[in-house]
Amino acid sequence: MDDDTISASNKPILLKIGEFTFRISSSLKFVIEDIHKLYGDFIEQTPIDTNENLIDFEIKVDRPNTIRRWFKPQVCLTLNEKMPFKPLPVDHAFAMLEWGMNWCIANHAHHYLMFHSAALEKNGKAVILPAPPGSGKSTLCAALAHNGWRLLSDEIAMISLEDGLIYPVARPISLKNQSIDIIKSFIPNAVMSKPAFDTHKGTVSLLKAPVDSVKRVYEPAAPAFVIFPKYKAKSQATLTKKSTGSAFIELADNSFNYHVLGKEGYEATANIMEQVDCYSFEYSDFDQAISLFNELAK
Amino acid sequence: MTSNILITVLTNIDASKSLNDQQWGLLTNQARSAKLLGRLYYLLRQSENISFIPQSIAWHYLAAFKVAERQRRDAIREAFEISQALIQKGITPTFIKGSAYAINGLPITYGRLMSDIDVLVSKNEISTAESALFACGWLKTKMDNYDEKYYRQWMHEIPPLRQLARQTVLDLHHNILPLTNKHSFDANMLSKELVQHTAIKESYTLSEIDMVIHSTVHLFTESEFNNGLRDLSDLDMLIRHFSHENDNFINELVARANQLGLAKYIWLSLRYTQLVFKTPIADASIRQLNYNSKITIHTSSLDFCFLNIFKPDHKSCTDWKTNLAQLILYWRGHFIRMPLKLLIPHLLKKSWMQIKDRFEKDKEPLDHMN
């Protein structure tokens, strides 16, 4: 047996994340270790009487039963018995699990309007941070989440179509390349997954969500701000008011399922726009960024 | 209750009233695997059984239905665009399969997932149609030279087109069977009806009977049955719906199949909708088919294959027999598609291309977010 493989008797891990129930299994030891490391608080608060007959997403992360089990070893993700993705190098297994879980939510939870964006909350005021990859959204999200803001989500802001509130998932924050070391030095006690090198996004490592955010994962929050962040070297942290019209378009553009929802999606976005102030935000220094955000949440 | 709970519920929707949580979990997984979750939602809603879905998983059903609804609306919109593009060039399109169900508002369209839009034009209109569609942003998808040539020479459709802005895929057909299939016939023999849709003018769909003929021929000439159960459920729903409107529908269908020389295919379709979905079809009607349907070894082996294939693609319903049936039907599909002298070189070439792919496409990115 390979030394990174553990015995098959290992029970699947049940994770209740907000309203979603995942059941995850893997015979890869390092995957199981990272799940316990990053999702330990979720595992702990998953009710003991969770109904295992009604699982939302059944995920397996394992080596394939082909030559690629040994030769340039790969890993496959199985969701409800299907493999929606091509295999990846085995070292990317935990990152693949994270991407797979994102995909599960983004492709199924159409009872929410979902944005590809981070969301955090302080004093009952939630901020939505939509941004394209490379804008430093996750890095800013990590800094805020460990400095007084409650993490709602790093990847998917889920807006209920019933009450317009943001429903948290509070899963780990996905950091890439230089951000990994930046966050390590900014948050000294940061708990992170083993980095996956050479993914199509470069090096990826996941940062554990603060325990308070996980404990409050059932508490929705009302959107108060939509802020489009952009990291710019040596810049002063600056918030610039943004017109509702252009923010609307950019936000809708950032949605996973605006198109699926059609009119419902338009109305939900319009409803958010009526409640929020919109800004674009440039920053290079975390302390400046955090104090500016704290001002907003007062 | 059997392990194939999806069929139990689809054939008797009120069975959903008395399921326990374990059965609901299984039903949901089977329905999702079979791409029938959206349809199941629709049928549960129509029969007022929605409230029996356990609350914690009800959202899966609604979400699947929403996705299908989006596709249904998109199909109607694309049909409008396509008909505009073609009519300008003097071509009257015939919408077939999913797009036709959507345009005609048939019950089968609700909750049904669709991957592309299918349009039929005359063979001599293909190149005009292709350039008219190109002008409206429908471009050829990437395909290697071998596949492209294969399509153009032997298939009943040209390589798929993709809309540049909206990414929808269009299959442009000039027939409903590959030219190499021995039952292939002149597509002008298909009977068509003008579309009765407020937005889509001067376009056709197949007549109700030929819609079932086409759906049948399409399913029973396949060599891969990933959506087999869904497609058989389509046939079941079409036959039930049309028979409800016209008592004589099955007899007319049988007569039409005899006329087109497709009795064997319709026999398969009536046999398996009846066996799997209990579709109400009189045996007397089936006997009118010009097809000798005595129970023979041939029939038993067909039964073995199709009854093992028309199941949810889920571990609760599949075993070694499913794999064997898949293998046999794979070859059956290829043998009906073309004669051996074409088939052998084709399969050799395809296998070689697959082996090459396996090693070269190592680094292909997955479709996900950061």
XYZ file of C-alpha atoms in Angstrom:
668
model
C 0.000 0.000 0.000
C 1.218 3.522 -0.791
C 2.297 5.429 2.263
C -0.160 8.255 1.526
C -3.037 5.805 1.418
C -4.990 4.944 4.526
C -7.136 1.978 5.277
C -10.445 1.710 3.484
C -12.264 1.228 6.777
C -11.956 4.952 7.370
C -15.460 6.347 7.617
C -16.635 9.140 5.310
C -16.644 12.610 6.830
C -19.984 14.327 7.312
C -19.916 18.090 6.941
C -22.895 20.311 7.510
C -21.996 23.674 5.996
C -24.876 26.071 6.342
C -27.830 24.255 4.857
C -25.698 21.904 2.745
C -24.713 18.438 3.864
C -21.587 17.003 2.267
C -20.349 13.469 2.757
C -16.706 13.218 1.770
C -14.530 10.181 1.493
C -10.978 9.627 0.360
C -8.342 6.977 0.842
C -5.659 9.638 0.550
C -4.236 10.310 3.972
C -3.131 13.864 3.269
C -6.611 14.786 2.030
C -8.230 13.478 5.201
C -5.633 15.317 7.284
C -6.295 18.586 5.503
C -10.065 18.142 5.866
C -9.654 17.713 9.623
C -7.263 20.637 9.772
C -9.392 23.083 7.767
C -12.916 21.858 8.485
C -12.421 20.678 12.093
C -14.887 23.234 13.472
C -17.505 22.213 10.920
C -17.020 18.530 11.709
C -17.461 19.304 15.402
C -20.711 21.208 14.933
C -22.246 18.799 12.417
C -25.253 17.424 14.335
C -24.780 13.851 15.463
C -28.290 13.018 14.219
C -27.696 14.358 10.693
C -29.948 12.356 8.390
C -27.518 10.358 6.290
C -30.299 9.349 3.941
C -30.648 12.891 2.694
C -27.138 13.980 1.758
C -26.855 16.925 -0.616
C -23.464 16.119 -2.098
C -21.618 12.807 -1.936
C -17.987 13.410 -2.872
C -15.078 11.017 -3.293
C -11.526 12.097 -3.950
C -9.316 9.208 -4.966
C -6.683 7.894 -7.312
C -8.164 6.492 -10.529
C -8.182 2.750 -11.176
C -6.072 3.096 -14.273
C -2.398 3.198 -15.116
C -2.495 6.786 -13.827
C -2.815 5.401 -10.314
C 0.933 4.864 -10.417
C 2.312 6.444 -13.560
C 2.342 10.251 -13.167
C -0.317 9.673 -10.470
C -3.593 11.491 -10.720
C -6.621 12.112 -8.565
C -10.296 12.023 -9.570
C -13.252 13.686 -7.960
C -16.509 11.751 -7.970
C -19.717 13.597 -7.204
C -22.818 11.452 -6.684
C -21.067 8.711 -8.693
C -20.245 10.972 -11.646
C -16.919 12.552 -12.543
C -17.607 16.096 -13.652
C -13.921 17.026 -14.031
C -10.804 15.741 -15.690
C -8.315 14.144 -13.282
C -5.581 16.299 -11.755
C -2.101 15.491 -10.469
C -2.488 13.711 -7.135
C -0.827 16.560 -5.194
C -3.745 18.805 -6.125
C -6.261 16.537 -4.399
C -7.295 18.882 -1.597
C -7.487 21.910 -3.901
C -9.597 19.792 -6.217
C -11.943 18.936 -3.372
C -12.348 22.658 -2.626
C -13.041 23.478 -6.272
C -15.448 20.572 -6.439
C -17.367 21.812 -3.392
C -17.571 25.286 -4.927
C -18.830 23.742 -8.116
C -21.488 21.751 -6.225
C -22.939 24.884 -4.719
C -22.557 27.158 -7.744
C -24.131 24.662 -10.116
C -27.016 23.518 -7.968
C -28.164 26.042 -5.385
C -30.487 27.988 -7.649
C -32.732 28.860 -4.753
C -30.091 31.545 -4.186
C -28.749 34.254 -6.413
C -25.026 33.499 -6.316
C -22.166 35.876 -6.966
C -18.550 34.971 -7.508
C -17.451 37.149 -4.651
C -16.359 37.266 -1.057
C -18.778 38.438 1.629
C -18.117 39.564 5.200
C -20.154 41.129 7.974
C -19.587 43.471 10.894
C -22.170 45.143 13.167
C -24.951 43.613 11.094
C -23.649 45.241 7.919
C -22.547 42.878 5.189
C -20.192 43.771 2.399
C -20.073 41.967 -0.935
C -16.655 41.958 -2.619
C -17.051 40.910 -6.236
C -13.868 40.848 -8.231
C -12.163 39.030 -11.058
C -9.269 36.666 -10.246
C -6.049 38.516 -9.526
C -7.687 41.547 -7.926
C -6.686 40.518 -4.437
C -10.222 39.762 -3.306
C -9.372 36.641 -1.306
C -6.319 38.272 0.271
C -8.385 41.216 1.466
C -11.097 38.814 2.595
C -8.555 36.847 4.654
C -7.205 40.002 6.295
C -10.689 41.248 7.218
C -11.924 37.837 8.397
C -9.071 37.683 10.911
C -9.548 41.273 12.074
C -13.030 41.636 13.449
C -15.116 40.882 10.371
C -17.208 37.740 10.188
C -16.499 35.621 7.125
C -19.677 34.806 5.216
C -17.925 33.351 2.184
C -14.734 33.707 0.216
C -15.969 32.407 -3.146
C -19.739 32.436 -3.333
C -22.012 35.102 -1.899
C -25.422 33.459 -1.684
C -28.391 35.813 -1.648
C -31.673 34.211 -0.647
C -34.436 34.726 -3.193
C -36.918 34.717 -0.318
C -35.583 37.361 2.052
C -32.686 39.027 0.199
C -30.211 38.162 2.987
C -26.742 36.697 2.487
C -26.541 33.119 3.790
C -23.037 32.175 4.954
C -21.039 29.089 4.091
C -17.822 30.255 5.841
C -15.574 27.723 4.117
C -11.795 28.124 3.884
C -10.325 31.050 1.974
C -8.439 30.225 -1.195
C -5.060 31.969 -1.390
C -2.800 32.003 -4.408
C 0.891 32.578 -5.081
C 2.369 35.588 -3.220
C -0.803 36.032 -1.119
C 0.063 32.843 0.743
C 3.208 34.297 2.335
C 1.687 37.751 2.713
C -1.178 36.312 4.763
C 1.137 34.010 6.723
C 3.094 37.014 7.944
C -0.002 39.175 8.492
C -1.914 36.509 10.396
C 0.723 34.754 12.517
C -1.522 31.935 13.754
C -3.024 31.209 10.322
C -3.908 27.544 9.775
C -3.360 26.584 6.153
C -3.577 23.506 3.945
C -0.495 22.023 2.299
C 0.133 24.151 -0.790
C -0.700 22.669 -4.193
C 1.979 23.754 -6.650
C 1.637 24.298 -10.398
C -2.124 24.275 -10.567
C -3.627 26.234 -13.456
C -3.866 29.087 -10.956
C -0.299 28.722 -9.732
C 0.294 27.725 -6.114
C -2.879 27.376 -4.057
C -3.251 27.035 -0.311
C -6.407 27.240 1.773
C -6.750 29.280 4.929
C -8.982 27.985 7.715
C -12.034 30.118 8.455
C -12.108 31.793 11.897
C -13.976 29.651 14.403
C -16.472 32.396 15.214
C -17.532 32.622 11.544
C -18.087 28.869 11.475
C -20.127 28.962 14.712
C -22.367 31.659 13.240
C -22.802 29.968 9.864
C -26.581 29.761 10.360
C -26.887 33.546 10.854
C -27.668 35.400 7.622
C -26.722 39.053 7.144
C -28.220 41.982 5.252
C -26.117 43.408 2.404
C -25.085 47.017 3.080
C -22.171 47.558 0.672
C -20.959 46.301 -2.665
C -17.253 47.051 -2.971
C -15.080 46.202 -5.962
C -11.537 45.772 -4.589
C -8.310 46.134 -6.509
C -4.855 45.606 -5.091
C -2.482 48.274 -6.429
C 1.124 48.384 -5.227
C 2.006 51.382 -3.043
C -1.497 52.873 -3.288
C -3.262 54.610 -0.387
C -6.451 52.806 0.606
C -9.202 54.729 -1.177
C -12.922 54.171 -1.510
C -14.512 55.793 -4.554
C -18.276 55.997 -4.858
C -19.559 53.997 -7.786
C -22.785 54.569 -9.695
C -25.534 52.044 -9.009
C -25.952 51.429 -12.733
C -22.410 50.298 -13.412
C -22.243 48.378 -10.128
C -25.433 46.533 -11.128
C -23.940 45.436 -14.430
C -20.617 44.383 -12.922
C -22.339 42.497 -10.121
C -24.692 40.668 -12.498
C -21.670 39.843 -14.643
C -20.081 38.233 -11.603
C -23.040 35.989 -10.940
C -22.942 32.228 -11.312
C -26.630 31.866 -12.012
C -28.079 35.237 -13.000
C -28.833 33.708 -16.383
C -30.482 30.614 -14.922
C -32.744 32.717 -12.721
C -33.778 35.177 -15.454
C -36.307 37.694 -14.166
C -35.962 36.409 -10.609
C -32.231 37.146 -10.809
C -32.792 40.633 -12.150
C -35.259 41.434 -9.393
C -33.001 40.061 -6.661
C -30.057 42.106 -7.964
C -32.213 45.234 -8.185
C -33.362 44.594 -4.633
C -29.747 44.452 -3.414
C -28.956 47.674 -5.272
C -31.712 49.474 -3.393
C -30.145 48.567 -0.046
C -26.443 49.093 -0.634
C -23.824 51.758 -1.231
C -21.391 50.886 -3.998
C -17.688 51.683 -4.096
C -14.567 50.767 -5.926
C -11.640 50.256 -3.609
C -7.894 50.488 -4.135
C -5.435 49.348 -1.494
C -1.974 48.053 -0.818
C -1.797 48.112 2.987
C -3.994 45.847 5.131
C -4.090 48.107 8.203
C -5.319 51.023 6.124
C -7.845 48.797 4.378
C -9.173 47.378 7.634
C -9.578 50.758 9.314
C -11.398 52.133 6.279
C -13.761 49.139 6.283
C -14.288 49.544 10.032
C -15.326 53.166 9.451
C -17.958 51.963 6.981
C -19.377 49.419 9.421
C -19.809 51.915 12.251
C -40.647 -1.406 -3.335
C -37.891 -2.370 -5.781
C -34.424 -0.852 -5.963
C -35.451 0.937 -9.144
C -37.540 3.418 -7.253
C -37.375 6.035 -10.004
C -39.392 3.857 -12.386
C -41.823 2.992 -9.595
C -42.524 6.666 -9.005
C -42.536 7.701 -12.676
C -45.098 5.019 -13.509
C -47.189 5.764 -10.440
C -46.540 9.277 -9.238
C -48.767 8.851 -6.187
C -46.278 6.307 -4.853
C -44.354 9.435 -3.785
C -46.893 9.935 -0.977
C -45.579 7.022 1.029
C -41.789 7.124 0.652
C -39.498 7.195 3.661
C -36.365 9.353 3.840
C -34.090 6.605 2.622
C -36.296 6.065 -0.413
C -36.429 9.791 -1.111
C -32.634 9.964 -0.965
C -32.349 7.088 -3.395
C -35.057 8.459 -5.682
C -33.317 11.832 -5.827
C -29.945 10.315 -6.685
C -31.417 7.997 -9.299
C -33.387 10.830 -10.877
C -30.347 13.089 -10.973
C -28.205 10.353 -12.543
C -30.874 9.764 -15.159
C -31.233 13.512 -15.828
C -34.866 13.202 -14.805
C -34.885 15.307 -11.644
C -36.497 18.295 -13.386
C -39.145 16.103 -14.994
C -39.843 14.424 -11.668
C -40.379 17.869 -10.137
C -42.820 18.731 -12.912
C -44.764 15.484 -12.493
C -44.846 15.862 -8.693
C -46.129 19.395 -9.118
C -48.781 18.410 -11.660
C -50.038 15.668 -9.341
C -49.875 17.947 -6.279
C -47.330 15.764 -4.547
C -44.634 18.427 -4.143
C -45.207 18.705 -0.413
C -44.140 15.090 0.115
C -40.518 15.851 -0.820
C -38.531 16.024 2.459
C -37.969 19.689 3.178
C -34.171 19.546 3.385
C -33.766 18.249 -0.178
C -36.731 19.926 -1.871
C -34.473 22.670 -3.209
C -32.641 20.172 -5.462
C -35.889 19.502 -7.288
C -36.791 23.152 -7.696
C -33.243 23.990 -8.837
C -33.226 21.228 -11.450
C -36.556 22.499 -12.732
C -35.264 26.072 -12.911
C -32.289 25.014 -15.015
C -34.604 23.179 -17.408
C -36.974 26.139 -17.571
C -34.069 28.386 -18.518
C -33.109 25.963 -21.279
C -36.692 25.788 -22.505
C -36.944 29.563 -22.755
C -33.526 29.772 -24.396
C -34.552 27.145 -26.944
C -37.575 29.187 -27.959
C -35.460 32.291 -28.238
C -32.820 30.511 -30.330
C -35.523 29.023 -32.536
C -36.720 32.549 -33.183
C -33.205 33.727 -34.113
C -32.555 30.700 -36.302
C -35.844 30.960 -38.131
C -35.190 34.682 -38.793
C -31.745 33.888 -40.200
C -32.964 31.093 -42.456
C -36.235 32.572 -43.657
C -34.333 35.566 -45.071
C -32.539 33.133 -47.358
C -35.746 31.435 -48.404
C -35.233 28.388 -46.196
C -38.056 27.135 -43.999
C -36.526 25.365 -40.996
C -38.052 22.371 -39.271
C -37.323 22.263 -35.546
C -36.884 18.772 -34.178
C -36.435 17.103 -30.769
C -36.132 19.341 -27.684
C -36.618 22.641 -29.506
C -39.813 21.322 -31.119
C -41.167 20.158 -27.752
C -40.455 23.616 -26.346
C -42.005 25.545 -29.256
C -45.126 23.377 -29.237
C -45.396 23.599 -25.441
C -45.748 19.831 -25.045
C -45.851 18.541 -21.429
C -42.612 16.679 -22.102
C -40.705 19.977 -22.374
C -41.162 20.910 -18.704
C -38.196 19.962 -16.576
C -36.417 18.424 -19.558
C -32.707 19.186 -19.954
C -31.539 20.060 -23.429
C -28.005 20.216 -24.689
C -28.529 21.654 -28.144
C -30.988 22.939 -30.708
C -31.758 20.637 -33.621
C -32.891 21.947 -36.978
C -33.699 20.085 -40.183
C -33.364 21.586 -43.669
C -33.174 20.013 -47.121
C -29.826 18.604 -48.135
C -29.460 21.084 -50.992
C -30.075 23.963 -48.557
C -27.288 22.998 -46.162
C -24.571 25.285 -47.483
C -26.895 28.298 -47.795
C -28.180 27.611 -44.291
C -24.669 27.285 -42.948
C -23.582 30.642 -44.343
C -26.802 32.373 -43.232
C -26.229 31.048 -39.712
C -22.562 32.017 -39.850
C -23.625 35.605 -40.545
C -25.658 35.471 -37.325
C -22.761 34.235 -35.204
C -23.171 30.457 -35.461
C -19.647 29.210 -35.995
C -18.225 25.764 -36.540
C -16.943 24.122 -33.375
C -13.356 22.940 -33.317
C -13.051 19.520 -34.840
C -10.174 17.604 -36.367
C -10.131 16.969 -40.104
C -11.025 13.321 -39.802
C -14.176 13.965 -37.774
C -15.204 16.845 -40.000
C -14.848 14.738 -43.135
C -16.704 11.853 -41.497
C -19.631 14.096 -40.608
C -19.835 15.661 -44.057
C -19.608 12.398 -45.925
C -21.672 9.979 -43.902
C -23.759 11.661 -41.245
C -27.264 13.086 -41.341
C -26.048 16.358 -39.857
C -23.096 18.698 -40.244
C -20.601 19.259 -37.406
C -22.203 21.217 -34.531
C -22.325 25.016 -34.701
C -21.875 27.245 -31.681
C -23.351 30.694 -31.171
C -20.488 33.084 -30.561
C -22.224 35.302 -27.993
C -24.614 32.897 -26.293
C -22.644 29.644 -26.561
C -25.704 27.609 -27.523
C -25.018 24.651 -29.772
C -26.936 23.974 -32.973
C -27.093 20.692 -34.875
C -28.037 21.318 -38.478
C -29.576 18.149 -39.964
C -30.555 17.200 -43.480
C -31.937 13.819 -42.495
C -32.915 11.908 -39.378
C -30.797 8.818 -40.032
C -27.160 8.584 -41.137
C -26.898 7.979 -44.878
C -25.062 4.744 -44.117
C -27.960 3.254 -42.138
C -29.831 0.763 -44.297
C -33.178 2.215 -43.174
C -32.191 5.751 -44.170
C -34.889 7.349 -46.326
C -35.584 10.594 -48.126
C -36.202 13.214 -45.426
C -38.733 14.923 -47.703
C -41.103 12.088 -46.817
C -41.397 13.393 -43.251
C -44.637 15.216 -42.651
C -44.460 18.642 -41.087
C -46.768 21.131 -39.516
C -46.511 24.902 -39.343
C -45.448 26.134 -35.953
C -48.245 27.775 -33.968
C -46.134 30.087 -31.866
C -46.721 33.808 -31.607
C -43.054 34.689 -32.156
C -41.769 31.995 -34.492
C -43.154 32.393 -37.983
C -42.833 30.339 -41.143
C -41.244 27.367 -39.428
C -42.188 23.758 -39.059
C -42.045 21.006 -36.523
C -42.639 17.375 -37.444
C -46.207 16.116 -37.257
C -47.059 14.369 -33.995
C -46.652 10.943 -35.532
C -43.346 11.736 -37.183
C -42.142 13.322 -33.968
C -42.530 9.925 -32.290
C -40.993 8.215 -35.337
C -37.971 10.489 -35.126
C -37.586 10.206 -31.372
C -37.742 6.416 -31.752
C -35.260 6.184 -34.600
C -32.925 8.491 -32.751
C -32.973 6.425 -29.579
C -32.772 2.978 -31.117
C -29.873 3.727 -33.461
C -27.692 5.044 -30.627
C -24.589 3.195 -29.584
C -24.275 4.982 -26.258
C -27.206 5.206 -23.889
C -26.117 7.744 -21.295
C -29.548 9.362 -21.522
C -31.328 6.152 -22.465
C -33.879 6.160 -19.679
C -34.627 9.865 -20.183
C -35.136 9.295 -23.912
C -37.444 6.340 -23.285
C -39.369 8.444 -20.790
C -39.687 11.080 -23.547
C -41.271 8.466 -25.795
C -43.584 7.325 -23.019
C -44.765 10.872 -22.381
C -45.158 11.706 -26.072
C -47.186 8.560 -26.740
C -49.382 9.093 -23.677
C -49.982 12.738 -24.565
C -50.788 12.157 -28.239
C -52.936 9.081 -27.475
C -54.878 11.143 -24.987
C -55.703 13.641 -27.756
C -56.313 11.025 -30.437
C -57.641 7.538 -29.560
C -56.336 6.169 -32.813
C -52.825 7.558 -32.418
C -51.029 4.242 -31.965
C -52.716 2.698 -34.991
C -51.758 5.694 -37.118
C -48.219 5.490 -35.793
C -48.033 1.806 -36.677
C -49.352 2.430 -40.191
C -46.847 5.225 -40.688
C -43.952 3.061 -39.484
C -44.961 0.348 -41.959
C -45.107 2.925 -44.739
C -41.628 4.300 -43.981
C -40.086 0.857 -43.527
C -39.360 1.579 -39.872
C -41.605 -1.081 -38.310
C -38.711 -2.669 -36.488
C -37.767 0.554 -34.717
C -41.333 1.320 -33.689
C -41.681 -2.231 -32.440
C -38.692 -1.623 -30.155
C -40.087 1.638 -28.958
C -43.580 0.301 -28.216
C -42.182 -2.805 -26.580
C -39.868 -1.006 -24.184
C -42.089 1.923 -23.287
C -44.709 -0.682 -22.433
C -42.341 -2.939 -20.500
C -40.545 -0.166 -18.613
C -43.147 2.586 -18.225
C -46.377 0.600 -18.635
C -47.354 2.891 -21.498
C -50.916 1.954 -22.486
C -50.523 0.352 -25.910
C -52.884 -2.324 -27.263
C -51.145 -5.540 -28.282
C -53.469 -5.682 -31.274
C -51.886 -2.469 -32.569
C -48.383 -3.850 -32.150
C -49.378 -6.930 -34.138
C -50.178 -4.692 -37.112
C -46.493 -3.831 -37.460
C -44.681 -5.383 -40.438
C -42.270 -6.970 -38.051
C -42.198 -10.524 -36.899
C -42.258 -10.171 -33.160
C -42.377 -13.794 -32.085
C -40.399 -14.410 -28.931
C -37.141 -15.705 -30.297
C -33.547 -15.774 -29.155
C -33.127 -12.483 -30.920
C -35.947 -10.905 -28.926
C -34.673 -12.307 -25.654
C -31.249 -10.870 -26.268
C -32.743 -7.490 -27.183
C -34.747 -7.659 -23.956
C -31.628 -8.497 -21.996
C -29.831 -5.478 -23.444
C -32.550 -2.865 -23.373
C -34.111 -3.807 -20.045
C -30.679 -3.569 -18.476
C -29.934 -0.268 -20.198
C -33.243 1.500 -19.522
C -32.471 1.928 -15.833
C -31.124 4.825 -13.816
C -27.368 5.031 -14.251
C -26.900 4.609 -10.509
C -25.109 1.938 -8.492
C -28.392 0.863 -6.911
C -29.582 -0.260 -10.355
C -26.478 -1.279 -12.259
C -24.421 -4.477 -12.199
C -22.390 -6.657 -14.564
C -25.434 -7.111 -16.771
C -25.544 -3.355 -17.349
C -21.926 -3.407 -18.491
C -22.509 -6.334 -20.792
C -25.643 -4.697 -22.224
C -23.678 -1.492 -22.782
C -20.983 -3.348 -24.640
C -23.403 -5.233 -26.873
C -25.453 -2.150 -27.626
C -22.320 -0.178 -28.411
C -21.501 -2.638 -31.173
C -25.102 -2.940 -32.263
C -25.242 0.846 -32.675
C -22.138 0.845 -34.815
C -23.318 -2.029 -36.984
C -26.600 -0.315 -37.751
C -24.866 2.968 -38.384
C -22.653 1.718 -41.172
C -21.497 -1.362 -43.072
C -18.401 -3.216 -41.854
C -16.114 -1.999 -44.603
C -16.584 1.549 -43.278
C -16.907 0.631 -39.634
C -13.594 -1.140 -39.129
C -11.309 1.611 -40.454
C -13.424 4.168 -38.584
C -13.128 2.428 -35.224
C -9.405 1.834 -35.651
C -8.847 5.482 -36.396
C -11.019 6.596 -33.429
C -9.272 4.266 -30.980
C -5.891 5.564 -32.036
C -7.085 9.151 -31.583
C -8.394 8.307 -28.107
C -5.121 6.754 -27.014
C -3.242 9.828 -28.209
C -5.672 12.103 -26.344
C -5.227 10.250 -23.096
C -1.590 11.222 -22.948
C -1.643 14.608 -24.597
C -4.534 16.219 -22.770
C -2.926 15.839 -19.392
C -3.002 19.492 -18.532
C -6.373 20.509 -19.806
C -7.886 22.915 -17.273
C -11.091 22.106 -15.489
C -13.981 24.389 -15.647
C -14.214 25.931 -12.222
C -13.459 29.047 -10.369
C -10.485 30.201 -8.345
